[in-house]
Amino acid sequence: MAVQEARQNTEPGAHAGGCTCGDCPHGAREGHRRAVAAFLVKRDEFAAGQGLPAAVAHSASASRQWVSEELTQSAELVAERRRAEGQAWLARLWLRTTCTVWAAVVLLLLAQSLTAIGAGWTTARTAGLLAALVVAGALTAASWFHRARGGALAPVIGEDNRLSTSRAVATAWVLLVGYAVLVLAVRLAAASGPAERDALIAGLDLARGAGVVTVLAVVCGIAVLVRRVVGLRVLTQRLQKVRADRPRAADLLTDDSGRGTFADIQYVVLSGVALTFAAVRLARRPDQLPDLPWGLAVAVLVSAATYVAGKYAEGGRPVVLSVVRSREAGDLDGPIRTGDDIEIRGAGFVPPGAHTADRLSRMVVRIGPVHVHVPLVPVTGGFSNPTDAVLTVPVPADVEPGRLEVQVVTAAGVETNRYTIDVTE
């Protein structure tokens, strides 16, 4: 079947694996799926000792190097297909976000219609609906102009191509407060008497909306602060960042490796609760800004402080703790010589989100003046080398005997400390 698919892809007029034409079966998603399947088959075959050419089968080091090169080339194809799929998905996202925005407007209309039964239609309901139309129109226009970057989600997508928790929370509060002000503006424009206009203007007093304004100021400031903190920590090599293929909703609750983080989860949960409360207060009192109680506002501020502290605490520079001569069963003990394998022990060698083969193959060990690429050693279901705590590389023949410094360069481009070893002839 794989041979037949390959022949179909080479026929004149057939679509290539990188095609991004909508629902085409040969589109980016299908090309990525086939590349991943081919890579997994090749990796498991090499892990089982199959597929090695006779020219390198007699040498363990030669076969390992050949397998690593083959897997690296296959992984680069997978990465190319994955990037193509991510770009195609991101280009289609603007239409999905637009449909979601207008679906929310329809739901608001239905909710207002149902609640108007018996109570009657009021000016506040009309103002709420008109304000929703204005916000939806603005988001639709923004989605069109940023359709190549995810539509309405473009402002909350970080530089690492992941959804930013701080930006998402800040954007939600901005939309709520902006919607509330628009509701008051529409009602003010439709007001007939001076008493009603004065009451609506008084609804914007800081005494009534101090809680929500304070929360808005803090979350917007945190969105800017976190971007600055992360950028500085990356530049100073205290935080490793690897670009994602495409944003996911789970990015709001997880770290770069996809594991849930307490700081992000509590920030999103408490902010969501406060937003829900503020939206209900706006629905009950559409003549003023949502009066967020100070107890709930302080809870959000504490949650925001915890989130910022978590950003300061995460990450860390990779470190080499020790370097020893790798010894197989039956080998004699001895010093490190050229041609031997050395085992580098430490922490933080694999950055979060860099567990794919194409990124693992970018790891380099600097032994003196020589740069050695870390070989990929496949096992069933993954790789035994490299790992986050241990790397195994050969000492090349180009290395001159003597005292040499060993340093690891991760896939994120971060360098570890220098560790000195003695290499004998």
JSON list of N, CA and C in Angstrom, two decimals, residues 15 28 41 52 81 83 99 118 133 140 173 202 210 221 260 287 298 354 379 384 390 398:
[
{"chain": "A", "resi": 15, "resn": "HIS", "atom": "N", "xyz": [-1.27, 15.66, -6.21]},
{"chain": "A", "resi": 15, "resn": "HIS", "atom": "CA", "xyz": [-0.88, 16.66, -5.22]},
{"chain": "A", "resi": 15, "resn": "HIS", "atom": "C", "xyz": [0.27, 16.14, -4.39]},
{"chain": "A", "resi": 28, "resn": "ALA", "atom": "N", "xyz": [-1.88, 18.94, 3.53]},
{"chain": "A", "resi": 28, "resn": "ALA", "atom": "CA", "xyz": [-0.79, 19.00, 4.48]},
{"chain": "A", "resi": 28, "resn": "ALA", "atom": "C", "xyz": [-0.95, 17.99, 5.61]},
{"chain": "A", "resi": 41, "resn": "VAL", "atom": "N", "xyz": [8.10, 3.66, 11.30]},
{"chain": "A", "resi": 41, "resn": "VAL", "atom": "CA", "xyz": [8.48, 2.34, 10.78]},
{"chain": "A", "resi": 41, "resn": "VAL", "atom": "C", "xyz": [10.00, 2.23, 10.69]},
{"chain": "A", "resi": 52, "resn": "LEU", "atom": "N", "xyz": [20.16, -2.41, 8.27]},
{"chain": "A", "resi": 52, "resn": "LEU", "atom": "CA", "xyz": [21.53, -1.93, 8.23]},
{"chain": "A", "resi": 52, "resn": "LEU", "atom": "C", "xyz": [22.25, -2.47, 7.00]},
{"chain": "A", "resi": 81, "resn": "ARG", "atom": "N", "xyz": [6.89, 18.60, 6.89]},
{"chain": "A", "resi": 81, "resn": "ARG", "atom": "CA", "xyz": [5.46, 18.33, 6.73]},
{"chain": "A", "resi": 81, "resn": "ARG", "atom": "C", "xyz": [4.66, 18.88, 7.92]},
{"chain": "A", "resi": 83, "resn": "ARG", "atom": "N", "xyz": [5.44, 21.50, 9.77]},
{"chain": "A", "resi": 83, "resn": "ARG", "atom": "CA", "xyz": [5.34, 22.96, 9.63]},
{"chain": "A", "resi": 83, "resn": "ARG", "atom": "C", "xyz": [4.31, 23.33, 8.58]},
{"chain": "A", "resi": 99, "resn": "CYS", "atom": "N", "xyz": [-16.54, 32.51, 12.81]},
{"chain": "A", "resi": 99, "resn": "CYS", "atom": "CA", "xyz": [-17.80, 31.78, 13.03]},
{"chain": "A", "resi": 99, "resn": "CYS", "atom": "C", "xyz": [-18.11, 31.68, 14.52]},
{"chain": "A", "resi": 118, "resn": "GLY", "atom": "N", "xyz": [-42.35, 37.78, 28.80]},
{"chain": "A", "resi": 118, "resn": "GLY", "atom": "CA", "xyz": [-43.00, 38.20, 30.04]},
{"chain": "A", "resi": 118, "resn": "GLY", "atom": "C", "xyz": [-42.50, 39.54, 30.53]},
{"chain": "A", "resi": 133, "resn": "LEU", "atom": "N", "xyz": [-22.83, 43.46, 18.29]},
{"chain": "A", "resi": 133, "resn": "LEU", "atom": "CA", "xyz": [-22.61, 43.53, 16.84]},
{"chain": "A", "resi": 133, "resn": "LEU", "atom": "C", "xyz": [-21.37, 44.35, 16.52]},
{"chain": "A", "resi": 140, "resn": "THR", "atom": "N", "xyz": [-14.20, 40.56, 13.50]},
{"chain": "A", "resi": 140, "resn": "THR", "atom": "CA", "xyz": [-14.20, 39.99, 12.14]},
{"chain": "A", "resi": 140, "resn": "THR", "atom": "C", "xyz": [-13.22, 40.72, 11.24]},
{"chain": "A", "resi": 173, "resn": "TRP", "atom": "N", "xyz": [-10.49, 40.35, 29.60]},
{"chain": "A", "resi": 173, "resn": "TRP", "atom": "CA", "xyz": [-10.93, 41.49, 30.43]},
{"chain": "A", "resi": 173, "resn": "TRP", "atom": "C", "xyz": [-11.12, 42.74, 29.58]},
{"chain": "A", "resi": 202, "resn": "ALA", "atom": "N", "xyz": [-23.02, 58.57, 35.43]},
{"chain": "A", "resi": 202, "resn": "ALA", "atom": "CA", "xyz": [-22.58, 58.22, 36.79]},
{"chain": "A", "resi": 202, "resn": "ALA", "atom": "C", "xyz": [-22.20, 56.75, 36.89]},
{"chain": "A", "resi": 210, "resn": "ALA", "atom": "N", "xyz": [-14.33, 50.42, 40.46]},
{"chain": "A", "resi": 210, "resn": "ALA", "atom": "CA", "xyz": [-12.93, 50.41, 40.90]},
{"chain": "A", "resi": 210, "resn": "ALA", "atom": "C", "xyz": [-12.35, 49.00, 40.86]},
{"chain": "A", "resi": 221, "resn": "GLY", "atom": "N", "xyz": [-1.00, 44.89, 32.63]},
{"chain": "A", "resi": 221, "resn": "GLY", "atom": "CA", "xyz": [0.40, 45.08, 32.99]},
{"chain": "A", "resi": 221, "resn": "GLY", "atom": "C", "xyz": [1.16, 43.78, 33.07]},
{"chain": "A", "resi": 260, "resn": "GLY", "atom": "N", "xyz": [0.56, 20.10, 32.57]},
{"chain": "A", "resi": 260, "resn": "GLY", "atom": "CA", "xyz": [-0.20, 21.12, 33.26]},
{"chain": "A", "resi": 260, "resn": "GLY", "atom": "C", "xyz": [0.62, 21.81, 34.34]},
{"chain": "A", "resi": 287, "resn": "ASP", "atom": "N", "xyz": [-26.67, 49.55, 33.48]},
{"chain": "A", "resi": 287, "resn": "ASP", "atom": "CA", "xyz": [-26.54, 51.00, 33.52]},
{"chain": "A", "resi": 287, "resn": "ASP", "atom": "C", "xyz": [-25.25, 51.46, 34.16]},
{"chain": "A", "resi": 298, "resn": "VAL", "atom": "N", "xyz": [-9.37, 41.05, 44.78]},
{"chain": "A", "resi": 298, "resn": "VAL", "atom": "CA", "xyz": [-8.12, 40.72, 45.45]},
{"chain": "A", "resi": 298, "resn": "VAL", "atom": "C", "xyz": [-7.72, 39.28, 45.16]},
{"chain": "A", "resi": 354, "resn": "ALA", "atom": "N", "xyz": [10.99, 19.91, 22.93]},
{"chain": "A", "resi": 354, "resn": "ALA", "atom": "CA", "xyz": [12.00, 19.56, 21.93]},
{"chain": "A", "resi": 354, "resn": "ALA", "atom": "C", "xyz": [12.27, 18.06, 21.93]},
{"chain": "A", "resi": 379, "resn": "VAL", "atom": "N", "xyz": [15.21, 3.17, 20.09]},
{"chain": "A", "resi": 379, "resn": "VAL", "atom": "CA", "xyz": [14.66, 2.00, 20.77]},
{"chain": "A", "resi": 379, "resn": "VAL", "atom": "C", "xyz": [13.19, 1.96, 20.44]},
{"chain": "A", "resi": 384, "resn": "SER", "atom": "N", "xyz": [16.97, 6.17, 23.13]},
{"chain": "A", "resi": 384, "resn": "SER", "atom": "CA", "xyz": [17.73, 6.05, 24.37]},
{"chain": "A", "resi": 384, "resn": "SER", "atom": "C", "xyz": [18.82, 7.09, 24.47]},
{"chain": "A", "resi": 390, "resn": "VAL", "atom": "N", "xyz": [21.30, 12.49, 30.30]},
{"chain": "A", "resi": 390, "resn": "VAL", "atom": "CA", "xyz": [22.49, 11.75, 29.88]},
{"chain": "A", "resi": 390, "resn": "VAL", "atom": "C", "xyz": [22.64, 11.86, 28.37]},
{"chain": "A", "resi": 398, "resn": "ASP", "atom": "N", "xyz": [39.88, 13.68, 15.58]},
{"chain": "A", "resi": 398, "resn": "ASP", "atom": "CA", "xyz": [40.46, 15.00, 15.38]},
{"chain": "A", "resi": 398, "resn": "ASP", "atom": "C", "xyz": [40.82, 15.69, 16.68]}
]
